[in-house]
Coordinates of C-alpha atoms in Angstrom, one line a residue:
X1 CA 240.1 43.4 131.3
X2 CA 244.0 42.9 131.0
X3 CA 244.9 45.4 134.0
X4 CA 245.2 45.0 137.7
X5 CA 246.1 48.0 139.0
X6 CA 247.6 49.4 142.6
X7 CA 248.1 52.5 143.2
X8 CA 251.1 53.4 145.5
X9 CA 249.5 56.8 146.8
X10 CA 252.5 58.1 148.8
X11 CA 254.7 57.8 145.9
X12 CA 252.3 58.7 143.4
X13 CA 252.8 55.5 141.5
X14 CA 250.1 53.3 139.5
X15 CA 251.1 49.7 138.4
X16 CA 249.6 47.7 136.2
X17 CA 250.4 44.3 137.3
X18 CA 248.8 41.9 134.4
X19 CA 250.7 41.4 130.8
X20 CA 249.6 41.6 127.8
X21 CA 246.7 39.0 126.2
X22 CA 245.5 37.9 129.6
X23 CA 242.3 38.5 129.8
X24 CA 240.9 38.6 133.5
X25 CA 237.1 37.7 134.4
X26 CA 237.6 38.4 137.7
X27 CA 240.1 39.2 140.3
X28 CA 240.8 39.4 144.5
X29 CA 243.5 40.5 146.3
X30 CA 245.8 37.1 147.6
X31 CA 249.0 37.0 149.3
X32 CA 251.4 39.5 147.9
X33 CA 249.5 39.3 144.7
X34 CA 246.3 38.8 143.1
X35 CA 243.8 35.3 142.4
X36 CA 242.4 35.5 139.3
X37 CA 239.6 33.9 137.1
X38 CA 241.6 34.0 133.3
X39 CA 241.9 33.0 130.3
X40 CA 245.2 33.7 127.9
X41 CA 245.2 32.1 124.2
X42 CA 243.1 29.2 123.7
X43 CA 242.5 27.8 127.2
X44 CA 239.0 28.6 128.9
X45 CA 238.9 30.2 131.8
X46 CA 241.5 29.1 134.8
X47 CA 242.0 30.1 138.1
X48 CA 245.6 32.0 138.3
X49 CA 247.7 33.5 140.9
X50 CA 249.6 36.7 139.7
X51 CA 252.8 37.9 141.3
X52 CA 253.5 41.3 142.0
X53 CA 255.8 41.3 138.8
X54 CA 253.2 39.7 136.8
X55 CA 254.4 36.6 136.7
X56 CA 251.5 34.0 136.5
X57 CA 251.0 30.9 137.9
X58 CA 248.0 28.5 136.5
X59 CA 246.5 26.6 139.4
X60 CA 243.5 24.5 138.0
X61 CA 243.2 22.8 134.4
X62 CA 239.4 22.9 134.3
X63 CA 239.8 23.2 130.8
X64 CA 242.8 20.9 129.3
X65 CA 240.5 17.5 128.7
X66 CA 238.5 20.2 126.0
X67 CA 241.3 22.0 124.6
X68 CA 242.9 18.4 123.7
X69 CA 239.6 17.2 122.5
X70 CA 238.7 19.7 119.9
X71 CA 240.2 21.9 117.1
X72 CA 240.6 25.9 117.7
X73 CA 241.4 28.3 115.7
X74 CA 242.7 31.0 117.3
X75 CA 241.4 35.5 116.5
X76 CA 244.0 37.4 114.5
X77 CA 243.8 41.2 114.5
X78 CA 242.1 42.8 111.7
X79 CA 242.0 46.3 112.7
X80 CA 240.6 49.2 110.0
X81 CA 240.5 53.2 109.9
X82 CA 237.1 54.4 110.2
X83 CA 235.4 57.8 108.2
X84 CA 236.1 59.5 111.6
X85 CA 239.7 58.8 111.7
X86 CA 238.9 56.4 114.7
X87 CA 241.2 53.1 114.7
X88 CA 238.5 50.4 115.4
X89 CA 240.0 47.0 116.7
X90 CA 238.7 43.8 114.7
X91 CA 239.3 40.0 114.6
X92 CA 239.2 37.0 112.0
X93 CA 238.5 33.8 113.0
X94 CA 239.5 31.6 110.3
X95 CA 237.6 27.9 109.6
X96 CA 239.1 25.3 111.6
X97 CA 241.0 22.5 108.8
X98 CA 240.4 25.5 106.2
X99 CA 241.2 24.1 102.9
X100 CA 243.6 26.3 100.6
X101 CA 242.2 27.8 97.3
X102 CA 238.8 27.5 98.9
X103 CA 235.6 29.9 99.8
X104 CA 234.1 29.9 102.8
X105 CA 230.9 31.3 104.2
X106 CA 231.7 34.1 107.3
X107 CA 229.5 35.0 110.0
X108 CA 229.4 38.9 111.6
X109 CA 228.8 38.6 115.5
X110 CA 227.8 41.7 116.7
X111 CA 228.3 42.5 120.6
X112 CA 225.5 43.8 122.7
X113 CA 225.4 47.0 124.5
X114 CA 226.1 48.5 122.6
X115 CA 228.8 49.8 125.9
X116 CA 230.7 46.4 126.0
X117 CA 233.8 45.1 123.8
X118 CA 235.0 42.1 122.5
X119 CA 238.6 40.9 122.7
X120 CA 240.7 38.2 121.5
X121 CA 239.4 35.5 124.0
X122 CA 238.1 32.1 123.4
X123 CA 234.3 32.6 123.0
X124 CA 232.5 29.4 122.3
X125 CA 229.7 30.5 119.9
X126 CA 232.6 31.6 117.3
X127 CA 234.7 28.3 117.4
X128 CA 231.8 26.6 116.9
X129 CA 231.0 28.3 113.8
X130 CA 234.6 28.0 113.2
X131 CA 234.8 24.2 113.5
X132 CA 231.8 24.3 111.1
X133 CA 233.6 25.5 108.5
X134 CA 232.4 29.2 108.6
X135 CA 235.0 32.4 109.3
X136 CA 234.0 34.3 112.0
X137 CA 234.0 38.6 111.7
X138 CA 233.9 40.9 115.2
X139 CA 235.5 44.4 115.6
X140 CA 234.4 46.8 118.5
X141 CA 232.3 49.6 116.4
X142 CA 231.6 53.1 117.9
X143 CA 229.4 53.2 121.1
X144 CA 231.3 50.3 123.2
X145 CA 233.5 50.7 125.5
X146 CA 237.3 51.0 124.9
X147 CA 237.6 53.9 123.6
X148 CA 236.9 56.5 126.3
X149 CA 233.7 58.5 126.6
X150 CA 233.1 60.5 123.7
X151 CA 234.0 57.1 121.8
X152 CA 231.4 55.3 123.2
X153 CA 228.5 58.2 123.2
X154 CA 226.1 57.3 120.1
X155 CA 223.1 58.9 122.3
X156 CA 220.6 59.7 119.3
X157 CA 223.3 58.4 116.7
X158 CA 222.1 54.4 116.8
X159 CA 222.2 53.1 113.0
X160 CA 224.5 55.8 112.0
X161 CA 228.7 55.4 113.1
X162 CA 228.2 52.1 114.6
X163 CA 226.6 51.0 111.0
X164 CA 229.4 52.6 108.9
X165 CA 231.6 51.1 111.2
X166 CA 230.7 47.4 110.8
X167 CA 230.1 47.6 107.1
X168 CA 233.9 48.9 106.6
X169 CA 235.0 46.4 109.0
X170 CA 233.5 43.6 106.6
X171 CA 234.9 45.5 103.2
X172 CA 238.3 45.0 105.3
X173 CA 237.7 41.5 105.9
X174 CA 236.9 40.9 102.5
X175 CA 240.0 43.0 100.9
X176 CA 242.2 41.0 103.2
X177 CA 240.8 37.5 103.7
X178 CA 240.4 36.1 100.2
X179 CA 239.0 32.4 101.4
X180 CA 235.6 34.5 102.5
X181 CA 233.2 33.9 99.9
X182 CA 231.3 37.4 99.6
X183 CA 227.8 36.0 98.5
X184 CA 227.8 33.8 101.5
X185 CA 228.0 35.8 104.3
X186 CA 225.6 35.9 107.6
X187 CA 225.3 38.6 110.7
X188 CA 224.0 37.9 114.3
X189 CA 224.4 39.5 117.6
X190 CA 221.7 39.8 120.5
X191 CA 220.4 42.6 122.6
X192 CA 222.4 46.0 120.8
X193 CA 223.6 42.9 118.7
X194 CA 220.0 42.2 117.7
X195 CA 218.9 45.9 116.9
X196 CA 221.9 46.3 114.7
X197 CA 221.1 42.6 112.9
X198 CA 217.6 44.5 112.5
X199 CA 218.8 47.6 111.5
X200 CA 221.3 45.7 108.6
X201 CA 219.2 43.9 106.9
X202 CA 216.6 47.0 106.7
X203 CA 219.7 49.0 105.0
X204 CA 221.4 46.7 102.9
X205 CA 220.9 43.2 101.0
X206 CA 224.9 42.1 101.6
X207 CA 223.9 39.5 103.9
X208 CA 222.7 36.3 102.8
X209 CA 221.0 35.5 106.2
X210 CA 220.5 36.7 109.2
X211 CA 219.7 35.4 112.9
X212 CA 218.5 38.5 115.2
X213 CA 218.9 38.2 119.1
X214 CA 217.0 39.3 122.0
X215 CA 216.4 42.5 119.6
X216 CA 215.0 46.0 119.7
X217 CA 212.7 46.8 116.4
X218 CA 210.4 50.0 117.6
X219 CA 211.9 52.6 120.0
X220 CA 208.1 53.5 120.2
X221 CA 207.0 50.1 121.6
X222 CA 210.1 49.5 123.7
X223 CA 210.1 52.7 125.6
X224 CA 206.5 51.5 127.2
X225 CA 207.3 48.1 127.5
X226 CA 210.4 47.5 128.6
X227 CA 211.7 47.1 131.9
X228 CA 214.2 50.3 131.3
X229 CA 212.0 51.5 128.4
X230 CA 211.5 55.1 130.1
X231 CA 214.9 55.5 131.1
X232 CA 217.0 54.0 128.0
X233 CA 214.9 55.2 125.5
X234 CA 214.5 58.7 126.4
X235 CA 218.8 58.9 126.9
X236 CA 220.0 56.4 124.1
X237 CA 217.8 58.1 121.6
X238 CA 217.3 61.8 123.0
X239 CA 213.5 61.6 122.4
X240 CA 210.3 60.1 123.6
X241 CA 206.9 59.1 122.3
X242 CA 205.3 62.4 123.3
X243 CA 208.0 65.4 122.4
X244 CA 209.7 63.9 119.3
X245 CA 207.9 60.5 118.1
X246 CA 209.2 61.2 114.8
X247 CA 213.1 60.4 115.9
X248 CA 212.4 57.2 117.7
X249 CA 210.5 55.9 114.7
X250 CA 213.4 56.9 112.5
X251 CA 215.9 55.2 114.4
X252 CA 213.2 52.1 114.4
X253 CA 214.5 49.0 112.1
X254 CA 210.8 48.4 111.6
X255 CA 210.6 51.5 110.0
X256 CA 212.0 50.2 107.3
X257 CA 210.9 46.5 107.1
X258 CA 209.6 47.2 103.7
X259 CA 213.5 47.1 102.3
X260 CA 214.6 43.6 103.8
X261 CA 215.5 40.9 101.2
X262 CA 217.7 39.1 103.7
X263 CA 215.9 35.9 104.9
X264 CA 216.1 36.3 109.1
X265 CA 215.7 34.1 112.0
X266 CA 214.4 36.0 115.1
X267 CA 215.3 34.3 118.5
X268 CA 213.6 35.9 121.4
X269 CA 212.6 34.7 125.1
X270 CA 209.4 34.6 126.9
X271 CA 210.8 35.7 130.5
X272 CA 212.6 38.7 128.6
X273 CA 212.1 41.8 130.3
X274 CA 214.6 43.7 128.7
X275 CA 214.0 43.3 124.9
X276 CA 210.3 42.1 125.2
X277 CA 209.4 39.2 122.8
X278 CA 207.0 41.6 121.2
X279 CA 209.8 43.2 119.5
X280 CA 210.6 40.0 117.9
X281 CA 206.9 39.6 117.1
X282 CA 206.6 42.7 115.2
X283 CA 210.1 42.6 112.8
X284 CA 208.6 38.8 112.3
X285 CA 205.4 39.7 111.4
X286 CA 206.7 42.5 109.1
X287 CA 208.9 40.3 107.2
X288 CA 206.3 37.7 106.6
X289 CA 203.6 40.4 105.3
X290 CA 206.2 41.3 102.9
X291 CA 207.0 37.8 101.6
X292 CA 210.7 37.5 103.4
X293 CA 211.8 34.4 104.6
X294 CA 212.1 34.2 108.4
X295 CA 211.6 32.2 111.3
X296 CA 210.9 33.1 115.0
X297 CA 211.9 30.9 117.7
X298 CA 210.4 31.5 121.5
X299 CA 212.1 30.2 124.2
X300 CA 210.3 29.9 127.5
X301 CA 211.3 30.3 130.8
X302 CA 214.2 32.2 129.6
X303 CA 215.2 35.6 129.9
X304 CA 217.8 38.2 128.5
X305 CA 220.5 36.3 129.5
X306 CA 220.1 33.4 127.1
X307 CA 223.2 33.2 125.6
X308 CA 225.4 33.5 128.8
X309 CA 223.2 31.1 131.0
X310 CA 219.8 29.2 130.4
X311 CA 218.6 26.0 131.0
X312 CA 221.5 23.7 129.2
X313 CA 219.1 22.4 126.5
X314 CA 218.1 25.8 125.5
X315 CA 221.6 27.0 125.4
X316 CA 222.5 24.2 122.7
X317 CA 218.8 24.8 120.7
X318 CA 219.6 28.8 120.6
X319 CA 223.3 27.7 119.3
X320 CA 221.5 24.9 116.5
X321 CA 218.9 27.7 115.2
X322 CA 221.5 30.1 114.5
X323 CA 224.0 27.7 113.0
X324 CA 221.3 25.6 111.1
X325 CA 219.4 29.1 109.9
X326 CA 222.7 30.9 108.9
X327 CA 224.2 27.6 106.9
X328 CA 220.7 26.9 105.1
X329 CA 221.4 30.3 103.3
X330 CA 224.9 29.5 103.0
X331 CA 225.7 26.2 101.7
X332 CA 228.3 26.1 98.8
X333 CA 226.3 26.0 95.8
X334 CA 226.4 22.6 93.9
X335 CA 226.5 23.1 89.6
X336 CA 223.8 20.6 88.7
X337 CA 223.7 18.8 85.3

């Protein structure tokens, strides 16, 4: 968020109290103003105190040993048109001590959701793939939120906007970013992240690897066996099992397992209630019966949330399989005698 609001009922007046680029975790009412939990450019997250006029006031430095220590390369807009007419907001993250004349590998990181939205934050994950020499690609596709209601409404759509979206989105980042090597590119995301990173690599070869999160693979399956499986299913894709199986298999990646050429690490957790670990199983095993390249790495004890929290050690594994999968696949290429 990047508003706090007040309303002045009597006058009919709402104020918006924040400016712009501060992006606001969480917030309370203090003194005359507001505290806040923030973050604005490349600081992590501080607590703030913001004035009625929006002047701000930085209290703690949780963060400053960090930002001194290491490099970071700060988002730049890369916003596109989409085939509905839609402006869809995107960032570049460009590879920390990037040398000039020189390709480098990119990585797509797809938000879950799919209602959520990225912004121009610090987000760890990408400035560590940064600092590893990769570019880092995220826009806010179709269904998240942002862009009002009928924006974010792909009920019985998934695979379809959202897709075009994210493909045009890295056509634009490859018209306009000419150190991003086009063979070498990789895609993650978990959750909405992960079904997407499923359905990609069952609808086009572009990607040189992939590393699927906390994923969805079989509408069919996940609508008995998740913990909102009944509920989600039936509304995000306007069918069940028993009135229109047909549609949920259609908007299934596994569906289409039989196309993927892209070699794909699947990362799931045992304690995951939301996308069970049997969806991971069944993309895995797909891929595998059709001589793909892939990996699956279980992590136990954890659940959905592995990403955001997690044991520490598991939080720095997860992070180590994705880089280590997505660089194997796209290492510069040495001429040999």
């Amino acid at each position: 968020s990047t508003q706090l609001i007040s309303i002045d009922e009597a006058a009919g007046e709402v104020k918006n109290h924040a400016k712009p680029g501060l992006n606001i975790v969480s917030a309370c009412l203090w003194r005359e103003g507001f505290a806040v939990s923030a973050m604005r450019g490349n600081s992590g997250c501080e607590l703030m105190y913001i004035a009625p006029d929006g002047a701000e006031t930085v209290l703690t430095d949780f963060n400053a040993a960090i930002c001194a220590e290491y490099a970071y390369s700060a988002p730049e807009p890369l916003s596109f048109v989409n085939s509905e007419g839609r402006m869809i907001e995107g960032w570049v993250i460009k590879p920390v001590d990037m040398e000039s004349g020189k390709k480098h590998p990119a990585i797509l990181d797809i938000h879950g959701g799919p209602k959520t939205v990225y912004g121009s934050c610090y987000f760890h994950e990408m400035q560590l793939w940064a600092s590893r020499g990769f570019a880092v690609l995220f826009c806010n596709p179709t269904g998240g939120d942002g862009g009002g209601d009928e924006f974010a409404d792909i009920r019985g759509r998934y695979g379809e906007q959202d897709f075009a979206d994210l493909m045009l989105f890295v056509d634009t980042a490859l018209e306009n970013c000419d150190f991003i090597d086009p063979e070498r590119l990789g895609v993650t995301g978990g959750s909405y992240g992960g079904f997407m990173t499923n359905w990609i690599i069952t609808h086009t070869d572009r990607f040189a690897a992939a590393a699927s999160q906390r994923s969805i693979a079989n509408w069919i399956s996940f609508e008995n066996t998740s913990d909102i499986g009944m509920r989600f299913a039936k509304d995000q894709q306007q069918a069940t099992a028993w009135d229109n199986m047909e549609k949920l298999w259609f908007h299934s990646p596994l569906a289409y397992a039989d196309h993927v050429k892209t070699p794909t690490l699947f990362i799931h957790s045992d304690c995951d209630y939301r996308c069970p670990i049997s969806e991971g199983y069944q993309m895995y095993s797909a891929l595998k019966a059709f001589g793909v390249d892939s990996r699956l790495c279980l992590f136990h004890g954890e659940n959905h949330e592995l990403s955001r929290s997690g044991k520490p050690l598991h939080r720095l594994r997860r992070l180590q399989e994705i880089t280590d999968w997505i660089t194997k696949y796209t290492a510069e290429k040495k001429e040999t005698d």
